[in-house]
mmCIF file of C-alpha atoms in Angstrom:
data_model
loop_
_atom_site.group_PDB
_atom_site.id
_atom_site.type_symbol
_atom_site.label_atom_id
_atom_site.label_comp_id
_atom_site.label_asym_id
_atom_site.label_seq_id
_atom_site.Cartn_x
_atom_site.Cartn_y
_atom_site.Cartn_z
ATOM 1 C CA VAL A 1 0.000 0.000 0.000
ATOM 2 C CA GLU A 2 1.340 3.394 -0.904
ATOM 3 C CA THR A 3 1.185 6.507 1.269
ATOM 4 C CA PHE A 4 -0.311 9.767 0.051
ATOM 5 C CA PRO A 5 -0.458 13.181 1.715
ATOM 6 C CA TYR A 6 -3.254 13.289 4.318
ATOM 7 C CA GLY A 7 -3.744 9.525 4.400
ATOM 8 C CA ALA A 8 -2.785 6.114 3.184
ATOM 9 C CA GLY A 9 -4.008 4.290 0.167
ATOM 10 C CA GLY A 10 -2.739 2.988 -3.095
ATOM 11 C CA ILE A 11 -2.389 -0.294 -4.825
ATOM 12 C CA GLY A 12 -2.948 -3.383 -2.727
ATOM 13 C CA TYR A 13 -1.946 -6.650 -4.346
ATOM 14 C CA VAL A 14 -4.014 -9.625 -3.268
ATOM 15 C CA ASP A 15 -2.740 -12.986 -2.123
ATOM 16 C CA THR A 16 -3.858 -15.607 -4.658
ATOM 17 C CA THR A 17 -4.992 -17.941 -1.864
ATOM 18 C CA LEU A 18 -7.469 -15.313 -0.680
ATOM 19 C CA TYR A 19 -8.629 -14.490 -4.204
ATOM 20 C CA ASN A 20 -9.148 -18.158 -5.069
ATOM 21 C CA SER A 21 -11.144 -18.758 -1.870
ATOM 22 C CA TYR A 22 -14.117 -16.884 -3.351
ATOM 23 C CA ASP A 23 -16.737 -18.882 -5.240
ATOM 24 C CA ASN A 24 -17.136 -17.708 -8.843
ATOM 25 C CA ASN A 25 -20.742 -16.691 -8.050
ATOM 26 C CA ASP A 26 -19.602 -14.613 -5.073
ATOM 27 C CA LEU A 27 -20.036 -10.967 -6.068
ATOM 28 C CA ARG A 28 -17.197 -9.913 -3.770
ATOM 29 C CA LYS A 29 -14.700 -11.550 -6.125
ATOM 30 C CA SER A 30 -15.545 -9.157 -8.950
ATOM 31 C CA LEU A 31 -16.399 -6.132 -6.788
ATOM 32 C CA PHE A 32 -13.403 -6.202 -4.452
ATOM 33 C CA TYR A 33 -10.722 -7.156 -6.977
ATOM 34 C CA THR A 34 -9.484 -6.376 -10.451
ATOM 35 C CA SER A 35 -6.707 -7.677 -12.677
ATOM 36 C CA ASN A 36 -3.972 -5.240 -13.623
ATOM 37 C CA GLY A 37 -3.369 -6.955 -16.969
ATOM 38 C CA THR A 38 -0.131 -8.630 -15.865
ATOM 39 C CA GLY A 39 -1.762 -11.494 -14.014
ATOM 40 C CA GLN A 40 -1.625 -9.762 -10.654
ATOM 41 C CA ILE A 41 -4.857 -9.201 -8.776
ATOM 42 C CA GLN A 42 -5.361 -5.842 -7.092
ATOM 43 C CA PHE A 43 -7.796 -4.586 -4.501
ATOM 44 C CA ALA A 44 -10.290 -2.449 -6.432
ATOM 45 C CA GLY A 45 -10.957 0.125 -3.729
ATOM 46 C CA THR A 46 -13.222 0.871 -0.824
ATOM 47 C CA TYR A 47 -16.773 2.044 -0.163
ATOM 48 C CA THR A 48 -15.883 5.489 -1.470
ATOM 49 C CA GLY A 49 -14.524 4.128 -4.737
ATOM 50 C CA SER A 50 -11.065 5.440 -3.868
ATOM 51 C CA PHE A 51 -7.951 3.715 -2.623
ATOM 52 C CA TYR A 52 -8.173 5.420 0.755
ATOM 53 C CA ASN A 53 -8.726 2.624 3.251
ATOM 54 C CA PHE A 54 -12.075 2.504 5.021
ATOM 55 C CA CYS A 55 -11.329 1.999 8.708
ATOM 56 C CA GLY A 56 -14.791 2.348 10.228
ATOM 57 C CA ILE A 57 -17.124 -0.345 11.455
ATOM 58 C CA ALA A 58 -19.981 -1.480 9.208
ATOM 59 C CA THR A 59 -22.900 -3.902 9.387
ATOM 60 C CA ASP A 60 -20.929 -6.748 7.807
ATOM 61 C CA GLU A 61 -18.345 -6.626 10.581
ATOM 62 C CA ILE A 62 -21.075 -6.585 13.248
ATOM 63 C CA TYR A 63 -22.631 -9.751 11.780
ATOM 64 C CA LEU A 64 -19.214 -11.413 11.739
ATOM 65 C CA ILE A 65 -18.400 -10.417 15.321
ATOM 66 C CA ARG A 66 -21.722 -11.756 16.561
ATOM 67 C CA ALA A 67 -21.383 -14.956 14.532
ATOM 68 C CA GLU A 68 -17.923 -15.569 15.987
ATOM 69 C CA CYS A 69 -19.183 -14.973 19.534
ATOM 70 C CA LEU A 70 -22.119 -17.330 18.997
ATOM 71 C CA ALA A 71 -19.852 -20.055 17.605
ATOM 72 C CA ARG A 72 -17.417 -19.673 20.508
ATOM 73 C CA GLU A 73 -20.363 -19.992 22.936
ATOM 74 C CA GLY A 74 -21.424 -23.235 21.229
ATOM 75 C CA ASN A 75 -24.461 -21.766 19.445
ATOM 76 C CA TYR A 76 -23.441 -22.895 15.972
ATOM 77 C CA GLU A 77 -26.985 -22.627 14.580
ATOM 78 C CA GLY A 78 -27.098 -18.935 15.530
ATOM 79 C CA ALA A 79 -23.625 -18.374 14.107
ATOM 80 C CA MET A 80 -24.610 -19.934 10.802
ATOM 81 C CA ALA A 81 -27.855 -17.920 10.705
ATOM 82 C CA ASP A 82 -25.809 -14.701 10.925
ATOM 83 C CA ILE A 83 -23.339 -15.883 8.282
ATOM 84 C CA ASN A 84 -26.135 -16.886 5.922
ATOM 85 C CA THR A 85 -27.922 -13.557 6.423
ATOM 86 C CA LEU A 86 -24.717 -11.791 5.434
ATOM 87 C CA LEU A 87 -23.888 -14.088 2.520
ATOM 88 C CA SER A 88 -27.397 -14.088 1.050
ATOM 89 C CA ASN A 89 -26.597 -10.638 -0.368
ATOM 90 C CA ARG A 90 -23.130 -11.544 -1.586
ATOM 91 C CA TYR A 91 -23.954 -13.980 -4.386
ATOM 92 C CA LYS A 92 -25.410 -13.670 -7.861
ATOM 93 C CA THR A 93 -29.183 -14.015 -7.815
ATOM 94 C CA GLY A 94 -30.280 -17.620 -7.479
ATOM 95 C CA THR A 95 -26.813 -19.035 -6.766
ATOM 96 C CA PHE A 96 -26.516 -18.790 -2.982
ATOM 97 C CA HIS A 97 -26.878 -21.988 -0.989
ATOM 98 C CA PRO A 98 -26.922 -21.540 2.802
ATOM 99 C CA LEU A 99 -23.851 -22.846 4.592
ATOM 100 C CA THR A 100 -24.222 -25.412 7.359
ATOM 101 C CA ALA A 101 -22.078 -26.583 10.243
ATOM 102 C CA GLY A 102 -22.392 -29.727 12.314
ATOM 103 C CA ASN A 103 -20.785 -28.282 15.448
ATOM 104 C CA ALA A 104 -19.420 -25.103 16.995
ATOM 105 C CA ASP A 105 -15.825 -25.690 15.848
ATOM 106 C CA GLU A 106 -16.904 -26.119 12.228
ATOM 107 C CA ALA A 107 -19.077 -22.995 12.480
ATOM 108 C CA LEU A 108 -16.144 -21.024 13.907
ATOM 109 C CA ARG A 109 -13.900 -22.088 11.014
ATOM 110 C CA ILE A 110 -16.563 -20.973 8.519
ATOM 111 C CA VAL A 111 -17.036 -17.642 10.316
ATOM 112 C CA LEU A 112 -13.288 -16.929 10.343
ATOM 113 C CA SER A 113 -12.984 -17.836 6.664
ATOM 114 C CA GLU A 114 -15.835 -15.495 5.773
ATOM 115 C CA ARG A 115 -14.351 -12.771 7.970
ATOM 116 C CA ARG A 116 -11.160 -12.899 5.929
ATOM 117 C CA LYS A 117 -13.107 -12.713 2.654
ATOM 118 C CA GLU A 118 -15.514 -9.996 3.792
ATOM 119 C CA LEU A 119 -13.064 -7.554 5.375
ATOM 120 C CA PRO A 120 -9.989 -7.322 3.117
ATOM 121 C CA PHE A 121 -7.925 -4.144 3.283
ATOM 122 C CA ARG A 122 -10.120 -2.854 6.117
ATOM 123 C CA GLY A 123 -7.724 -0.939 8.329
ATOM 124 C CA GLN A 124 -5.644 -3.266 10.479
ATOM 125 C CA LEU A 125 -8.335 -5.938 10.961
ATOM 126 C CA ARG A 126 -6.465 -8.817 9.346
ATOM 127 C CA TRP A 127 -3.282 -7.984 11.256
ATOM 128 C CA GLU A 128 -5.144 -7.918 14.556
ATOM 129 C CA ASP A 129 -7.042 -11.103 13.642
ATOM 130 C CA LEU A 130 -3.750 -12.879 12.950
ATOM 131 C CA ARG A 131 -2.339 -11.723 16.279
ATOM 132 C CA ARG A 132 -5.312 -12.970 18.275
ATOM 133 C CA LEU A 133 -5.910 -16.168 16.291
ATOM 134 C CA ASN A 134 -2.242 -17.195 16.467
ATOM 135 C CA LYS A 135 -2.737 -17.659 20.210
ATOM 136 C CA ASP A 136 -4.996 -20.630 19.403
ATOM 137 C CA LYS A 137 -3.081 -23.602 17.938
ATOM 138 C CA ARG A 138 -6.075 -24.454 15.698
ATOM 139 C CA PHE A 139 -5.757 -21.169 13.822
ATOM 140 C CA GLU A 140 -2.015 -20.472 13.776
ATOM 141 C CA VAL A 141 -0.773 -19.099 10.469
ATOM 142 C CA THR A 142 2.769 -18.704 9.189
ATOM 143 C CA LEU A 143 2.833 -15.879 6.678
ATOM 144 C CA GLN A 144 5.212 -16.293 3.776
ATOM 145 C CA ARG A 145 5.645 -14.099 0.732
ATOM 146 C CA ILE A 146 8.180 -14.132 -2.066
ATOM 147 C CA ILE A 147 8.943 -10.651 -3.325
ATOM 148 C CA ASP A 148 11.515 -10.099 -6.063
ATOM 149 C CA GLY A 149 12.988 -13.536 -5.372
ATOM 150 C CA THR A 150 13.386 -13.012 -1.624
ATOM 151 C CA THR A 151 11.271 -15.107 0.765
ATOM 152 C CA TYR A 152 9.868 -13.330 3.808
ATOM 153 C CA THR A 153 8.400 -15.385 6.667
ATOM 154 C CA LEU A 154 6.469 -14.346 9.760
ATOM 155 C CA PRO A 155 5.772 -17.291 12.090
ATOM 156 C CA PRO A 156 2.936 -17.305 14.654
ATOM 157 C CA ASN A 157 3.511 -15.149 17.752
ATOM 158 C CA ASP A 158 6.739 -13.708 16.351
ATOM 159 C CA PRO A 159 7.896 -10.526 18.159
ATOM 160 C CA ARG A 160 7.515 -8.667 14.847
ATOM 161 C CA TYR A 161 3.736 -8.795 15.324
ATOM 162 C CA VAL A 162 4.215 -6.000 17.876
ATOM 163 C CA TYR A 163 4.856 -2.579 16.397
ATOM 164 C CA PRO A 164 8.124 -0.892 17.323
ATOM 165 C CA ILE A 165 7.878 2.040 19.700
ATOM 166 C CA PRO A 166 8.811 5.310 17.960
ATOM 167 C CA ASP A 167 12.415 6.334 18.652
ATOM 168 C CA ASN A 168 11.443 9.697 20.128
ATOM 169 C CA GLU A 169 9.201 7.943 22.702
ATOM 170 C CA ILE A 170 12.072 5.707 23.755
ATOM 171 C CA GLN A 171 14.431 8.674 23.961
ATOM 172 C CA TYR A 172 12.103 10.722 26.184
ATOM 173 C CA SER A 173 10.796 7.936 28.412
ATOM 174 C CA ASN A 174 13.771 5.558 28.656
ATOM 175 C CA ILE A 175 11.526 2.546 28.052
ATOM 176 C CA GLN A 176 12.811 -0.532 26.274
ATOM 177 C CA GLN A 177 12.107 -1.060 22.588
ATOM 178 C CA ASN A 178 9.795 -3.942 21.768
ATOM 179 C CA PRO A 179 11.848 -7.019 20.833
ATOM 180 C CA ARG A 180 12.320 -7.578 17.092
#
C-alpha cells in the first residue's frame, strides 16, 4: 500500500490464496478485486470508490463479530444464521446456498474464513485477527511471501507482530524497545 499526503491508500496486491477462496458466483470476487493486466490481482478500492482505506465499522463486521461470539459460545446454529444472512446478499441471484455446520468448531472455522473474505484491506483488521488467532493452535498461520525472489516469513507469535515504539518515545521515556 502506498502513502499519500493526508492519508494512506494505493495499490494493494491480493494474495492468490485469498482471491481463489471466493466462489465464482460470489459478487465480492468481482467487486473487491481487479486484474492489472499482468496477471496480478489488485484490490479495487473501498466504499468510497477510492484507494483510501475505510477503517470504520460497518454492518458486515457486526454480523461477523456476533457470529464468531455465537460459535465460541457453542451456538453454531445462531452463528450460521448470521453468516447466511450476510452471505445471502453476496452472491449472484439464485446461486446462494446456505452454509451449514455440524458443530461449533466447524461454524467457527466458517465464520473466520468469511471474515477474511468480507473484510480485506479494512484498516488493520487482518493484522489484529492474525495476532489474536495465532494464540490458538487451531488457527495459527505462518505468513510467507516471495517478493523479487526473496522469501519473507512471519511465524505465529513472532515478536515482529508488535509494532516498534517510535524512537522519540524511547528517547524521552527511557523505556525498552519492543523485541524484534
